[in-house]
Structure formats: structure tokens, C-alpha cells
Short mmCIF file of C-alpha atoms and ligand atoms in Angstrom, two decimals:
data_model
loop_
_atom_site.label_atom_id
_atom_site.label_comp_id
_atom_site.label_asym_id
_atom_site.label_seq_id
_atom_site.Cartn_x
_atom_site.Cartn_y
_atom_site.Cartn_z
CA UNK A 700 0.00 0.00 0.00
CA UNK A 701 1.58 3.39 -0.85
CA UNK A 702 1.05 6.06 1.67
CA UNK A 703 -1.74 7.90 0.14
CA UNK A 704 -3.65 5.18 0.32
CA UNK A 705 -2.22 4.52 4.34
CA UNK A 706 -3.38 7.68 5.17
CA UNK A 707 -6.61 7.53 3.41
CA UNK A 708 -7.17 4.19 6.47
CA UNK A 709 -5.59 6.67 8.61
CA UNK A 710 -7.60 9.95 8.68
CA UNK A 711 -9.17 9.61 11.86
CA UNK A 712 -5.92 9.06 13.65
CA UNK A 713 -4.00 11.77 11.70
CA UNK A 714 -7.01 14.44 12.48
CA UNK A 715 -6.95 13.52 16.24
CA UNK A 716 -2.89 13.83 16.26
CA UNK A 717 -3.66 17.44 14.55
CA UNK A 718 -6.48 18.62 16.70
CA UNK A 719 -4.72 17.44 19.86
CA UNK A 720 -1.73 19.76 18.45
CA UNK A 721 -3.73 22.42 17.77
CA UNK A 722 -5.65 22.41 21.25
CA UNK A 723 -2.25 22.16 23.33
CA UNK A 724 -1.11 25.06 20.84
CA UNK A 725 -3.53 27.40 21.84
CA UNK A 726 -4.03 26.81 24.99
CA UNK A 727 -0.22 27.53 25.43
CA UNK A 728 -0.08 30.92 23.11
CA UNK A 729 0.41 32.93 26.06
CA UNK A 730 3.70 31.31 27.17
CA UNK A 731 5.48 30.90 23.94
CA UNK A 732 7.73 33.22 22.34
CA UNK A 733 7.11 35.76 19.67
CA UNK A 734 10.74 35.61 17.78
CA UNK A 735 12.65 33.19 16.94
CA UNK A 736 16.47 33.27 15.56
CA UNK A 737 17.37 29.93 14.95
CA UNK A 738 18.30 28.93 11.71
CA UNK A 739 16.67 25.99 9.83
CA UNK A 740 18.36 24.10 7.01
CA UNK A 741 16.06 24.09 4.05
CA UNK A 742 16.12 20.45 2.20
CA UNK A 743 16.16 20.29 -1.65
CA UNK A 744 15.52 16.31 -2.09
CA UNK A 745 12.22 15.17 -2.28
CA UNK A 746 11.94 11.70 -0.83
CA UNK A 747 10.60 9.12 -3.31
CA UNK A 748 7.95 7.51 -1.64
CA UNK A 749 7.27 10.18 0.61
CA UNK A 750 6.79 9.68 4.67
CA UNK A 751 3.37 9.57 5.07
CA UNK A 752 1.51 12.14 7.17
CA UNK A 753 2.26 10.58 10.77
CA UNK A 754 5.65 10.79 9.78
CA UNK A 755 5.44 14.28 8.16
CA UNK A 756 3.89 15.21 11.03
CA UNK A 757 7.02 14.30 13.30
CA UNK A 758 9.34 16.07 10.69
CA UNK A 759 7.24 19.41 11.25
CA UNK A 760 7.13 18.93 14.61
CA UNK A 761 11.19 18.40 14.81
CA UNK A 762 12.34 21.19 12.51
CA UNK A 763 9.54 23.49 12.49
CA UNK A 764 7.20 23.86 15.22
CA UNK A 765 9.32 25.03 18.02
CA UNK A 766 10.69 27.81 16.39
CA UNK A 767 7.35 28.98 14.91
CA UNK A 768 7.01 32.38 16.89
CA UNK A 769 3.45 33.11 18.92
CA UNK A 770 2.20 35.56 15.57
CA UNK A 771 -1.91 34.87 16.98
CA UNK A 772 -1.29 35.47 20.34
CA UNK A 773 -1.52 38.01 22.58
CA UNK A 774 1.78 40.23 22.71
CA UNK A 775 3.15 39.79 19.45
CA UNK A 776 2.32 43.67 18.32
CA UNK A 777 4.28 44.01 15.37
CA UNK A 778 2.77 45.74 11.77
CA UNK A 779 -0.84 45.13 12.55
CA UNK A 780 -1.13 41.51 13.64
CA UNK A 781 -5.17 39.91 14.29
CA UNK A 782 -5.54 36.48 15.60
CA UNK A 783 -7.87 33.78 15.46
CA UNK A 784 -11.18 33.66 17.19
CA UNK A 785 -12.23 29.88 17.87
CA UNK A 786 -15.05 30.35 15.39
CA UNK A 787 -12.61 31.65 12.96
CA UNK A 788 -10.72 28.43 13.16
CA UNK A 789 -13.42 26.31 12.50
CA UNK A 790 -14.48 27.97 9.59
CA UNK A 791 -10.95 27.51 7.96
CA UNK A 792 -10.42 23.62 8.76
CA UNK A 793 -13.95 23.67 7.19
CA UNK A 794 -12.57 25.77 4.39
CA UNK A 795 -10.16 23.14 3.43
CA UNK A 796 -11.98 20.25 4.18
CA UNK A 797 -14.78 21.14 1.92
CA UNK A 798 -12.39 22.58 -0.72
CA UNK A 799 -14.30 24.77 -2.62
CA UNK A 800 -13.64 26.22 -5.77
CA UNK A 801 -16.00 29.29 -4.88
CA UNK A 802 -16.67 31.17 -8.38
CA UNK A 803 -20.36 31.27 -9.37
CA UNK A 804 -23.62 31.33 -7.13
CA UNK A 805 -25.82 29.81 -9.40
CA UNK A 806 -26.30 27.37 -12.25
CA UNK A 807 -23.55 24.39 -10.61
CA UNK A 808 -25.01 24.14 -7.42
CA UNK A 809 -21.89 25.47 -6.08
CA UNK A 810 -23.56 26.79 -2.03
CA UNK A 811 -19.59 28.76 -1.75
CA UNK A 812 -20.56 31.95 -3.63
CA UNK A 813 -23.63 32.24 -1.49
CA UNK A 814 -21.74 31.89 1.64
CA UNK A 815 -19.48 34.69 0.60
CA UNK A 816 -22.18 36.92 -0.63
CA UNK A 817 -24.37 36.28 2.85
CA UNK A 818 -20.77 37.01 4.09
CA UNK A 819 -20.40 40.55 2.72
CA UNK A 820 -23.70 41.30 3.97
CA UNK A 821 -22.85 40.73 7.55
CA UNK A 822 -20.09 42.97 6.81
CA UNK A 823 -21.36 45.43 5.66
CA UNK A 824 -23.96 45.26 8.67
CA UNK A 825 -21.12 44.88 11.30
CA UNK A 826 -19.90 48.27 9.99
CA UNK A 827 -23.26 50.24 9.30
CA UNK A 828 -22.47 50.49 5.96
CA UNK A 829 -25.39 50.98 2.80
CA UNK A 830 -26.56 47.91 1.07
CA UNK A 831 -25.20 49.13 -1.92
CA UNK A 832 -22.09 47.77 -2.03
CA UNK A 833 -20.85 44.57 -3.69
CA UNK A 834 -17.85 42.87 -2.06
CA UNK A 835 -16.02 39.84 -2.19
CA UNK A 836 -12.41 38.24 -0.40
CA UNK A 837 -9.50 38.78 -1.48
CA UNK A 838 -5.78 37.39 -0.01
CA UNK A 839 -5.13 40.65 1.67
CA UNK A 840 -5.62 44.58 1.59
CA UNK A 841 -3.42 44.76 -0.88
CA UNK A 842 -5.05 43.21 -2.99
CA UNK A 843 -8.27 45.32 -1.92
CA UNK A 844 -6.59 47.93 -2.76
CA UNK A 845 -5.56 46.74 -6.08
CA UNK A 846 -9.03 45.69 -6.73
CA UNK A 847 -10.51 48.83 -6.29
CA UNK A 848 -8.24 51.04 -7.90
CA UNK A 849 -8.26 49.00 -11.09
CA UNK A 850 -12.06 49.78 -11.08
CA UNK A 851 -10.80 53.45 -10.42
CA UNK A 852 -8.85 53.21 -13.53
CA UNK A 853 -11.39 51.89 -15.50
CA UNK A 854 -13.69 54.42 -14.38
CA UNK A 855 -11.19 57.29 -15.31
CA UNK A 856 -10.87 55.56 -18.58
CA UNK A 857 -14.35 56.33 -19.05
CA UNK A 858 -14.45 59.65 -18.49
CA UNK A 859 -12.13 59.91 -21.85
CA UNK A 860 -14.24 57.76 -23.99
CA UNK A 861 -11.62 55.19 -23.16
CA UNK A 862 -12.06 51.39 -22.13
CA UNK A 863 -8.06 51.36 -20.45
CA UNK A 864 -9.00 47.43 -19.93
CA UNK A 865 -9.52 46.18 -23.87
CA UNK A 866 -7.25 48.90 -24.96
CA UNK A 867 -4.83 49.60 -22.35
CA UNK A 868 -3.72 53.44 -20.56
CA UNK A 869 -3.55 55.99 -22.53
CA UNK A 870 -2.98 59.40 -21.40
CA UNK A 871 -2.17 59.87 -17.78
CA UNK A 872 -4.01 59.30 -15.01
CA UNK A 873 -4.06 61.49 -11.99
CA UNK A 874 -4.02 60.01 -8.32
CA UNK A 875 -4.05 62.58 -5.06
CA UNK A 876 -3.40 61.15 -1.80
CA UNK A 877 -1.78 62.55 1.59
CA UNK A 878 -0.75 59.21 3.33
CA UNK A 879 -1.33 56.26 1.26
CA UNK A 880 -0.22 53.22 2.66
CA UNK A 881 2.75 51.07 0.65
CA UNK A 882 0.68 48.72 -0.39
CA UNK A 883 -1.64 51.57 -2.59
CA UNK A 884 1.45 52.72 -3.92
CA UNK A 885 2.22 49.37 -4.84
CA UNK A 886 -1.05 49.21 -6.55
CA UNK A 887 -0.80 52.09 -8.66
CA UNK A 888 2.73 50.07 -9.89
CA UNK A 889 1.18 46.80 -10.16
CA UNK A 890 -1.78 49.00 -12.42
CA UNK A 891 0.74 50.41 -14.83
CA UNK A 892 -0.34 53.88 -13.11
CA UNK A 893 3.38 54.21 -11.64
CA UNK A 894 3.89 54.54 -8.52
CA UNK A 895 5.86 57.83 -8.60
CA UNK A 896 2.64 59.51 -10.23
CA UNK A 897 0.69 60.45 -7.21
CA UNK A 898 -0.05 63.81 -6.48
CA UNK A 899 1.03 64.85 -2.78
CA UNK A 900 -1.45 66.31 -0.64
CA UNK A 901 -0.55 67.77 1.89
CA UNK A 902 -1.57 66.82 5.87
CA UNK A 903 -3.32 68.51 8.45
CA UNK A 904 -1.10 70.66 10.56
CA UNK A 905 -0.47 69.79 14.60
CA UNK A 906 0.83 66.10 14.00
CA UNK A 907 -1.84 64.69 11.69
CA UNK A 908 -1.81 62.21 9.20
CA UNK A 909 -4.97 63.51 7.16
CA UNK A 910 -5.47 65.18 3.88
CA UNK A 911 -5.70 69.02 4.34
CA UNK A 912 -8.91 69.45 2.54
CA UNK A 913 -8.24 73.18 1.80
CA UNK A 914 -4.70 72.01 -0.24
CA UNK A 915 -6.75 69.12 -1.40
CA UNK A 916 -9.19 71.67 -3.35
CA UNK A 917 -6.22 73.41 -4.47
CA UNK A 918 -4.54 70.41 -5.95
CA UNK A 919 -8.47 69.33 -7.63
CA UNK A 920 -8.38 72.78 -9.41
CA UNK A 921 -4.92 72.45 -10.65
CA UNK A 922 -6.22 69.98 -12.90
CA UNK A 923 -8.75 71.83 -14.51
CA UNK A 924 -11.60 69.55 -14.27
CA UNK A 925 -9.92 66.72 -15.11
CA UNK A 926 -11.41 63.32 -13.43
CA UNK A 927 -8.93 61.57 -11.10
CA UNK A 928 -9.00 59.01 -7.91
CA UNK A 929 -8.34 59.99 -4.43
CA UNK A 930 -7.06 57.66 -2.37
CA UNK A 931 -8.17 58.24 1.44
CA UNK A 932 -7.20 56.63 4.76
CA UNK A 933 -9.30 55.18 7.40
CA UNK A 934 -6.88 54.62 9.99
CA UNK A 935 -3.13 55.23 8.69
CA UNK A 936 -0.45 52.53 9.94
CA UNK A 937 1.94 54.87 11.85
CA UNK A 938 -1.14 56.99 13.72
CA UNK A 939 -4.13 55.74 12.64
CA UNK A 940 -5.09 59.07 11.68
CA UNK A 941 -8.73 59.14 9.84
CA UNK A 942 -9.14 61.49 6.85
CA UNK A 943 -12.14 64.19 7.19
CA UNK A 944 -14.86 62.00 5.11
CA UNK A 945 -17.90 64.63 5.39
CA UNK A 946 -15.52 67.03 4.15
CA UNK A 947 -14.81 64.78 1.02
CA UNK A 948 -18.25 64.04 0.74
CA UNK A 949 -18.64 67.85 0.07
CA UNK A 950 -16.04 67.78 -2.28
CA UNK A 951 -17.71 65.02 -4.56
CA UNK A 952 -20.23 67.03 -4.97
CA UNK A 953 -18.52 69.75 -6.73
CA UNK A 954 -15.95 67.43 -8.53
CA UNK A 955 -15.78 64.53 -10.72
CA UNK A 956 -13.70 62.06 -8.82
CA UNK A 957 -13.29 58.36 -7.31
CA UNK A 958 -12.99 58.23 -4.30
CA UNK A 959 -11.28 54.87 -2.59
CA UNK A 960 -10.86 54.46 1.14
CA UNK A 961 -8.21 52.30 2.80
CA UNK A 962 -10.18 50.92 6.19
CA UNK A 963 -7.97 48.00 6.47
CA UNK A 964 -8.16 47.84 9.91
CA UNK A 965 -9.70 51.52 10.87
CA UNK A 966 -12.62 50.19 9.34
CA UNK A 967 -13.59 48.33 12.39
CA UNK A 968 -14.05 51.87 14.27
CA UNK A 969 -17.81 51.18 12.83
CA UNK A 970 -18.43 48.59 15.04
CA UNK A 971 -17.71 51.03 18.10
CA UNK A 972 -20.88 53.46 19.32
CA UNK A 973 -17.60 55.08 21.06
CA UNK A 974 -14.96 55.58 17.29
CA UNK A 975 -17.57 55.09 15.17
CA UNK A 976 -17.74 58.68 14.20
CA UNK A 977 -14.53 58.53 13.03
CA UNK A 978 -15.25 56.88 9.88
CA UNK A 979 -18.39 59.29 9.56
CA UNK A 980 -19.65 60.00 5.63
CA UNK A 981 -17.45 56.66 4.68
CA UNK A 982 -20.54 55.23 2.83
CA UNK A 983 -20.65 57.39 0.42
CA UNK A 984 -17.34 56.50 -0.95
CA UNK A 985 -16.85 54.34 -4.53
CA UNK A 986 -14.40 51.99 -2.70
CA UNK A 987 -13.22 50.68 0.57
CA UNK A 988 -10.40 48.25 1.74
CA UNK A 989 -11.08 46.04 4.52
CA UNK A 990 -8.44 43.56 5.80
CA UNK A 991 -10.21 40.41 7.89
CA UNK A 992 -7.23 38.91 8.59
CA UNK A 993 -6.07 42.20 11.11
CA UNK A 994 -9.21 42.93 13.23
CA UNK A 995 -11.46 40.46 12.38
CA UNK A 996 -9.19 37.97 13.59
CA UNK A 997 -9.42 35.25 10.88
CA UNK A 998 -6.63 33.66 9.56
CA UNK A 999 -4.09 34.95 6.58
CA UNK A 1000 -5.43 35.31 3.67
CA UNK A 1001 -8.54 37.55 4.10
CA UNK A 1002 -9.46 40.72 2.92
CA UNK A 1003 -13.08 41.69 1.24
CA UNK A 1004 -12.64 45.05 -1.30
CA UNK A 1005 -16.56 46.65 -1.31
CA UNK A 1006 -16.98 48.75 -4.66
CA UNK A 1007 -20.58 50.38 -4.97
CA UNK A 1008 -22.84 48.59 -7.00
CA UNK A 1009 -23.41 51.29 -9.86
CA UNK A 1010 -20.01 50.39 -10.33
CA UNK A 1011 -20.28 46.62 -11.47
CA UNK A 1012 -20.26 47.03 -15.11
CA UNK A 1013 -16.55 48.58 -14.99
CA UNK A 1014 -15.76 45.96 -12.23
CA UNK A 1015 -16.36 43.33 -14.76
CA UNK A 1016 -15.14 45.28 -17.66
CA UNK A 1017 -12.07 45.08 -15.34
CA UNK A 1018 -11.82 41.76 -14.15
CA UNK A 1019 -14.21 39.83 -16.64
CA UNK A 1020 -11.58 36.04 -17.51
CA UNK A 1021 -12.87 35.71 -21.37
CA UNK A 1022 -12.42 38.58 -23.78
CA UNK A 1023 -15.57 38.64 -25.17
CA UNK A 1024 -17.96 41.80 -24.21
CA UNK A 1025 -19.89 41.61 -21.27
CA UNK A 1026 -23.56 41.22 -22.44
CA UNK A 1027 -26.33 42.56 -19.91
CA UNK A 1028 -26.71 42.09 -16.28
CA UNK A 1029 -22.96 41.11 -14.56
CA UNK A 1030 -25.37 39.81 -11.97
CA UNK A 1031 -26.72 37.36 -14.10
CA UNK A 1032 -24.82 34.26 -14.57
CA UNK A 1033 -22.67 35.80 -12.11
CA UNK A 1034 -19.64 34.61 -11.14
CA UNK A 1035 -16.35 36.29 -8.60
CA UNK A 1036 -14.10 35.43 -11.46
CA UNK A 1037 -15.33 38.39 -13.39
CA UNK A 1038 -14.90 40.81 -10.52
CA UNK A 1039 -11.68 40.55 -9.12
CA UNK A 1040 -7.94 39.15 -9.83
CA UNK A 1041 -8.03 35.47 -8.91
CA UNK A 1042 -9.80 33.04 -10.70
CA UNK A 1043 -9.66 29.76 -8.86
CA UNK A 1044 -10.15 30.62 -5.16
CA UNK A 1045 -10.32 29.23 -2.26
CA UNK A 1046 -13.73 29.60 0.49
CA UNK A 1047 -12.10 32.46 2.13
CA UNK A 1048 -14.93 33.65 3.37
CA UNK A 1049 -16.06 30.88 6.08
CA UNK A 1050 -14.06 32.16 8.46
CA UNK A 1051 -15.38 35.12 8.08
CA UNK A 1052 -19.44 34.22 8.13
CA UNK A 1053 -18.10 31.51 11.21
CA UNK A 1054 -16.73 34.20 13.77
CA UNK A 1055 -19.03 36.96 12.58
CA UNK A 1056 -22.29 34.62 13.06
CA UNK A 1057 -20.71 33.05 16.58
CA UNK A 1058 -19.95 36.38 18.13
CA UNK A 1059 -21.81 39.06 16.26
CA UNK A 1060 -21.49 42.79 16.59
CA UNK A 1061 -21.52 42.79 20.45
CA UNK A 1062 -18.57 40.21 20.23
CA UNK A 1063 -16.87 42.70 17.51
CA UNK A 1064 -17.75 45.87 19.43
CA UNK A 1065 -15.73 44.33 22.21
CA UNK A 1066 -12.99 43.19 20.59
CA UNK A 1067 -12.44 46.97 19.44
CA UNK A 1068 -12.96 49.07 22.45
CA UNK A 1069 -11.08 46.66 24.73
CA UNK A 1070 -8.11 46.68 22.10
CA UNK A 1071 -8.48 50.28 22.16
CA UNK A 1072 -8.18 49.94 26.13
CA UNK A 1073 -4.99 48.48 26.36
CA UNK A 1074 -3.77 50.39 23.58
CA UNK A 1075 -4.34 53.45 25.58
CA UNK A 1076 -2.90 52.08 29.44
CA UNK A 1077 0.52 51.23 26.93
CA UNK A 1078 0.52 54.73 26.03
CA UNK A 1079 -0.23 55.31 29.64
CA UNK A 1080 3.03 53.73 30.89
CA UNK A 1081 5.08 55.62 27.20
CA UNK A 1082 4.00 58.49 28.77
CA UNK A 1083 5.06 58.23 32.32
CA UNK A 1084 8.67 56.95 31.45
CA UNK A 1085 11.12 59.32 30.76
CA UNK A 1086 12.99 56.97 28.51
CA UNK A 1087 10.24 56.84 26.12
CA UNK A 1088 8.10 59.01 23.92
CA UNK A 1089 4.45 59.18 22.34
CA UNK A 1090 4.91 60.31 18.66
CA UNK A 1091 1.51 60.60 17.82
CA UNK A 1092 -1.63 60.82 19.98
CA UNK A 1093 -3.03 57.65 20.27
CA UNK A 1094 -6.39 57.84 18.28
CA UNK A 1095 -7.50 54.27 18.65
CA UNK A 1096 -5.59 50.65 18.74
CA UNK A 1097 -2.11 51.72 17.84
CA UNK A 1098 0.82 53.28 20.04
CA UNK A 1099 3.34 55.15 17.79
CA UNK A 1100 6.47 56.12 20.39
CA UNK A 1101 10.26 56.20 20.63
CA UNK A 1102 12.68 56.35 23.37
CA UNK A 1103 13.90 59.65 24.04
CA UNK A 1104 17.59 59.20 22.72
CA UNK A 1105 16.41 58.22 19.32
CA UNK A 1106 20.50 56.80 18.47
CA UNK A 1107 19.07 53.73 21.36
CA UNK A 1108 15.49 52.66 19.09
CA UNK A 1109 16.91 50.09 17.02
CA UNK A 1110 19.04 48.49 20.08
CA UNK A 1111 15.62 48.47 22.44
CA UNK A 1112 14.01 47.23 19.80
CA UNK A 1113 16.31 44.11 18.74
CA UNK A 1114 16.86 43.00 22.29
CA UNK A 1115 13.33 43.35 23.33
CA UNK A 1116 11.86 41.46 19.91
CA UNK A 1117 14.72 38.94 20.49
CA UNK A 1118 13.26 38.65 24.47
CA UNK A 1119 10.38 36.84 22.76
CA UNK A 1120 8.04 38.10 25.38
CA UNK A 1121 6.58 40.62 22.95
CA UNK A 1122 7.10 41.98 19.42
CA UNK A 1123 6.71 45.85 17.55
CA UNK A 1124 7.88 47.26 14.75
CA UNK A 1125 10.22 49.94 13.55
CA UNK A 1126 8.81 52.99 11.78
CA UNK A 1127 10.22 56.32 10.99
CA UNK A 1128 7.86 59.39 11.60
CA UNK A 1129 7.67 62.92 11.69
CA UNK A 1130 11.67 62.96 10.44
CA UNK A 1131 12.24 60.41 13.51
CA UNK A 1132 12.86 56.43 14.14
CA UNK A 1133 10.14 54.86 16.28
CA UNK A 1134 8.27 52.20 17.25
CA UNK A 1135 4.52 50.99 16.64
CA UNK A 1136 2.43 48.88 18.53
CA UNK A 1137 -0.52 48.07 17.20
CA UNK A 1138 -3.56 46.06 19.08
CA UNK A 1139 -5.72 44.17 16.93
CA UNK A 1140 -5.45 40.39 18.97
CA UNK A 1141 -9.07 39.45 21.01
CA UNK A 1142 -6.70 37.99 23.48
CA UNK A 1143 -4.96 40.89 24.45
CA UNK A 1144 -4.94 42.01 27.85
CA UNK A 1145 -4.02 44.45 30.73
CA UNK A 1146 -1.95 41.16 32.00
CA UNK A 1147 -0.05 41.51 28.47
CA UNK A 1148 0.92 45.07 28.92
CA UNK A 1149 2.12 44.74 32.31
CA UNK A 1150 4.41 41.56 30.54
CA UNK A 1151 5.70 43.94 28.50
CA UNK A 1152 6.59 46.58 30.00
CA UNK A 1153 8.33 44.56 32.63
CA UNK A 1154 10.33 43.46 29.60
CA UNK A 1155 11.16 46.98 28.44
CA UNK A 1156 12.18 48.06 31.56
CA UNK A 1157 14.53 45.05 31.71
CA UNK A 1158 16.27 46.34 28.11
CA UNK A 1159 16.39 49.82 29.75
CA UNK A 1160 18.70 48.68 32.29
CA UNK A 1161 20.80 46.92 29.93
CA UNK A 1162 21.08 49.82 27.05
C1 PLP B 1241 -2.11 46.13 6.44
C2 PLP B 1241 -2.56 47.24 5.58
C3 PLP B 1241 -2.58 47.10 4.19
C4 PLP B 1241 -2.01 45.89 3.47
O1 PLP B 1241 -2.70 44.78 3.82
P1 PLP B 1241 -2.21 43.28 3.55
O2 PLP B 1241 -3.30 42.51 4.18
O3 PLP B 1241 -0.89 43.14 4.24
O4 PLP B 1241 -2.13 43.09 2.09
C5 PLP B 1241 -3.11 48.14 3.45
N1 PLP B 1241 -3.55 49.27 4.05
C6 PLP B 1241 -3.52 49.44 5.39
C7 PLP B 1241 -4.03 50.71 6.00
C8 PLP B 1241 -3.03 48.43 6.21
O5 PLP B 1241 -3.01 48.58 7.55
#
């Protein structure tokens, strides 16, 4: 018997091996470390018969597991870092046990599409958005991003008689943004836009992060009436600074624009009675960005792009896989292939509908305001230490700081990452190195930030 066929006999054991694994896993998150430097010899050979998945199983377990770092749990802080809920979980071993290839919701029987549609709409009702948006997954916010803004394109196409999908750009298209994130930028490459074509707008004097709306106008009449995309933030990386969306609602309706927001993870302010008003006016927008796998704690690779409705004919004009024109209704015959990059894809979405039905928006609500709340007694402890810094008001989940003798960042930061009791990232703001901490893990609690800052006090002493 060859060991497909060993393993077929052998699924109950191998799932019980995997789930006891799992269990002991997470139960332990809290205790295990969240770097790792040891160095792991990569094998080129593959074995001829193969091991078999007991077997494979002990290989992982010998070279692999015990260096993997504590990423999900609750003090690893670094770029903006979600976990996964129990629910969550579930919804992804059920992911890849059903295997679904999810493309079209009707005509092949095929349940997936529905489950990701139903999905969207519990979205979009978490965060008190319209109805009439159409959304689907994606791997990540970058690819969100890229989604919408190759709608954008089209739709600026459009506005010159010009179908930029069947005949490619010509001409240039104009992008204005204050603080896009790298991973819009990186879009606009990816789009054949260039990435060194944006338009700077300036920010908000006193330490902000936002478009100034008066030097946005400015920059809007500069270009005589041309059509162009605006790329807006909902919650910036380094301060999680929220562009003024009333006052861009204004603006759209005195100029001839698209207007994308990037709510990766400030997005989930909606679910807050307490931040929601940050992201007030956001449902007017043509596009937004939300990343699942950051504060909606499902595993990597989830993201949903929402792009309005009236939209859906240049989505597919986009996206659609066969070259032959669109005829009538995208909705009919409808199928995610024609709406965004991928083509085969994976159920990305159970996760999603699996933590969002088991905890709902009370669960979600919670999950914000009490990441919010240890984000805040951090900055608490920043503040009180003369060693350290706040860089940036801290204006929901994520503490932007520094130590006080910038020359020391990067050594407090390499010996407290390589401590393994907690994990940040570097950033450079306002002219200055720093560090981020950013709270987006349900697990996270008061008990964590005392951890760590008994760590960082520990490096002080040392530095
Ligand atoms: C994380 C992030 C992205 C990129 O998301 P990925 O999921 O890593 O692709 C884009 N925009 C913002 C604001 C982010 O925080």
C-alpha cells in the first residue's frame, strides 16, 4: 500500500494527532515566544515515496514547530497583527476540508458563492455600511486595494471615452493622496499607473496624518476639471489618523472624482458606538479596503474590497476572464471570477461568516474598544517613562512612540523582539525612528501590557 492510500485508512488518527496539536497550541499561546532566531536548514531532495503524514507530522514537529514564533497570540504587536477567534478556526479547517472552488452562485449548485455573498452582507452590517455595495475576499488589503483602484482606472478611462482594460492606458491618469499606505502605492505600480505619479497632498497641521482638505481643493483645481481618484485613509499605519470623510463628501459634490478608502483595519471603528464617528460620511465613498485577517481575527489570507454597486459594469469590464464583451446584467450568470484578480479561489470567506455569526457585533464591538483599552494604558506607561516618547496621539488601537535618545530605538528594539516576550515594529515618523504597537489580537490584555513593560524596563537597564 503506498502512503496515500495509508493515510486515506488513517484519517481519523492523523485528524486527532492534529487537533490534539492544535488544542495544546492554543491553549499555550500565552507562554510561547514571539521571535525566533534559529536557523533551519532548508532540504532540496524530495523523498521518493514520501513519509506519510504521521511521519510528516514528526518532521514538522522536529524542525519546524518550536521555532514557529506566537504571531496569533496576545503580545506579538508588530505591523498590525489579528488572531484567530475559535469560530474563525473552525471555519478555515472547514474551508479546506470542503475545498471549494468558490466562483459562481448559481447554475452548478456550487452553495460557496452564497456563503461569501451572505458574508459581505454581515459585513457590511457589522460596519453600518449601505446595502449598496458589492464585495467579495480577497488574499489581503493589498489586494483590496488593487481591486478597487483598477475599477478606479477603469472608471477614469471612461471619463475619456476610453475602455483602459480592452485597450490599455492611454494618457495619464491622476491620483491625489496625503498618506497612502505602501501597499496603494504598490497598486498604482502593479496598475501600470506608476507609482511615482501620485499627487502629494498635503496633511493637516499639529501632528496629523490627514489630507488638508483646503490644499486638497487646491490640488483638484490644478487639474482643470480633469477626473482623477483619491485615495483616502481610514486609519493610517503609523497613527491611525482618519481622513475628514464629510468634508470629502462635500467635495464630490462639486468634482468629478473616485474616491477609494483604505479601512484596512480603521474600518472596524464602525463597530464602536464610542470611534464610530470617526469613519463618519465613509458610505458614500466608490471603494473601501477592509483587511479580515487584522481585526477580524481570521486567519491569513482575508481581505473583502466593497466597490458600490453602480459600479459593477466597470468591475467586470475590469476583471471579466474571457475577452468577449460583457452582455447585460454582470449579476446574471454571475460569477467572482469576473470581478476581481483570482480566478480559482479558495472559500475564504467561512471564516469570516463563522466568527461573525458566533460572536456578532456585540462580540466585535468588544474586541475593538477593549483593544483600544490596552492600547491606551501602553501609552499610559510611554507616557510616564522618561525613557520613552508618544509620537503621535493615540487615536485608537495603535501606540506610535520612541525612546527619548532616538540613536538607542533600534538596540531596544532588537533586544526586546529577540526577548520573545513581545514583538513591535520599527517605523520612521515625523523625520524620527520609532516604534509601533498596534492592538488588533481578542486575546490581548491588561496582563499583556504589564508583561511587557516589565520586559522593556529590563532592556532599559541593559542599554
Ligand atoms: C495592512 C494594511 C494594508 C495591506 O494589507 P495586507 O493585508 O498586508 O495586504 C493596506 N492598508 C492598510 C491601512 C493596512 O493597515
Amino acid at each position: 500500500m503506498n502512503n496515500l492510500n495509508i493515510d486515506q485508512q488513517n484519517l481519523d488518527v492523523i485528524l486527532t494527532e492534529v487537533k490534539q496539536q492544535g488544542i495544546d497550541y492554543l491553549n499555550h499561546i500565552h507562554e510561547r515566544s514571539t521571535a525566533s532566531s534559529t536557523e533551519v536548514e532548508i532540504i532540496r531532495d524530495l523523498s521518493e515515496q514520501g513519509f506519510g503524514t504521521v511521519e510528516a507530522l514528526k518532521q514538522f514537529n522536529q524542525r519546524f514547530e518550536p521555532i514557529m514564533v506566537a504571531s496569533s497570540g496576545p503580545r506579538y504587536w508588530g505591523f498590525v497583527t489579528g488572531g484567530t477567534t475559535p469560530a474563525a478556526i473552525a471555519g478555515d479547517w472547514l474551508s479546506t476540508i470542503y475545498d471549494q472552488n468558490t466562483q459562481s452562485a448559481k447554475g452548478n449548485g456550487d452553495v460557496s458563492a452564497i456563503i461569501e455573498l451572505e458574508t459581505i452582507q454581515l459585513l457590511i452590517s457589522l460596519f453600518n455600511l449601505p446595502n449598496d455595495f458589492f464585495g467579495g475576499f480577497v488574499t489581503g488589503a493589498t489586494l483590496s486595494n488593487f481591486t478597487c483602484l483598477a475599477v478606479a482606472r477603469q472608471w477614469i478611462g471612461k471619463q475619456f471615452g476610453k475602455d483602459f482594460a480592452r485597450e490599455g492606458i492611454s494618457g495619464t491618469v491622476k491620483v491625489l493622496s496625503a498618506t497612502p499606505h505602501s501597499s496603494a502605492i504598490k497598486s498604482l505600480s502593479m496598475l501600470g499607473l506608476g507609482s511615482g505619479n501620485f499627487i502629494q497632498v498635503n496633511v493637516m497641521p499639529g501632528n496629523r496624518e490627514a489630507l488638508d482638505i483646503a490644499d486638497l481643493e487646491l490640488k483638484i483645481q490644478a487639474l482643470n476639471g480633469q477626473s482623477f481618484m483619491l485615495i483616502s485613509s481610514a486609519g493610517t499605519v503609523n497613527t491611525v489618523d482618519f481622513d475628514d470623510f464629510e468634508a470629502i463628501n462635500t467635495l464630490k459634490e462639486k468634482y468629478n472624482f473616485w474616491w477609494h478608502i483604505d479601512a484596512a483595519f480603521g474600518g472596524f471603528a464602525a463597530c464602536s458606538p464610542k470611534y464610530c464617528h470617526l469613519l463618519k460620511g465613509w458610505g458614500n465613498a466608490d471603494s473601501i479596503t477592509v483587511d479580515c485577517h487584522k481585526w477580524l481575527n481570521v486567519p491569513y489570507e482575508s481581505a473583502v474590497f466593497l466597490v458600490k454597486e453602480k459600479h459593477q459594469l466597470l468591475q467586470v469590464e475590469t476583471f471579466q476572464n474571457s475577452n468577449a464583451a460583457y452582455l447585460g446584467n454582470p449579476m446574471e450568470n454571475f460569477s467572482y471570477l469576473n470581478f476581481l484578480p483570482e480566478n480559482s479561489r479558495r472559500l475564504k470567506a467561512l471564516p469570516a461568516w463563522f466568527t461573525l455569526t458566533s460572536y456578532g457585533k456585540q462580540g466585535y464591538q468588544k474586541i475593538v474598544e477593549s483593544n483600544v483599552e490596552v492600547a491606551l494604558l501602553f501609552a499610559d506607561f510611554i507616557n510616564e517613562n522618561p525613557n520613552f516618547e508618544l509620537m503621535a496621539p493615540v487615536r485608537l488601537n495603535t501606540v506610535c512612540f520612541s525612546l527619548t535618545d532616538e540613536s538607542l530605538v533600534a538596540t531596544f528594539l532588537n533586544k526586546l523582539n529577540a526577548g520573545g516576550k513581545v514583538f513591535m515594529t520599527p517605523t520612521f515618523y515625523n523625520g524620527k525612528k520609532g516604534i509601533r504597537a498596534a492592538f488588533v489580537n481578542w486575546r490581548t490584555s491588561a496582563a499583556d501590557v504589564e508583561l511587557a513593560k516589565a520586559a522593556m524596563l529590563e532592556i532599559l537597564t541593559e542599554l
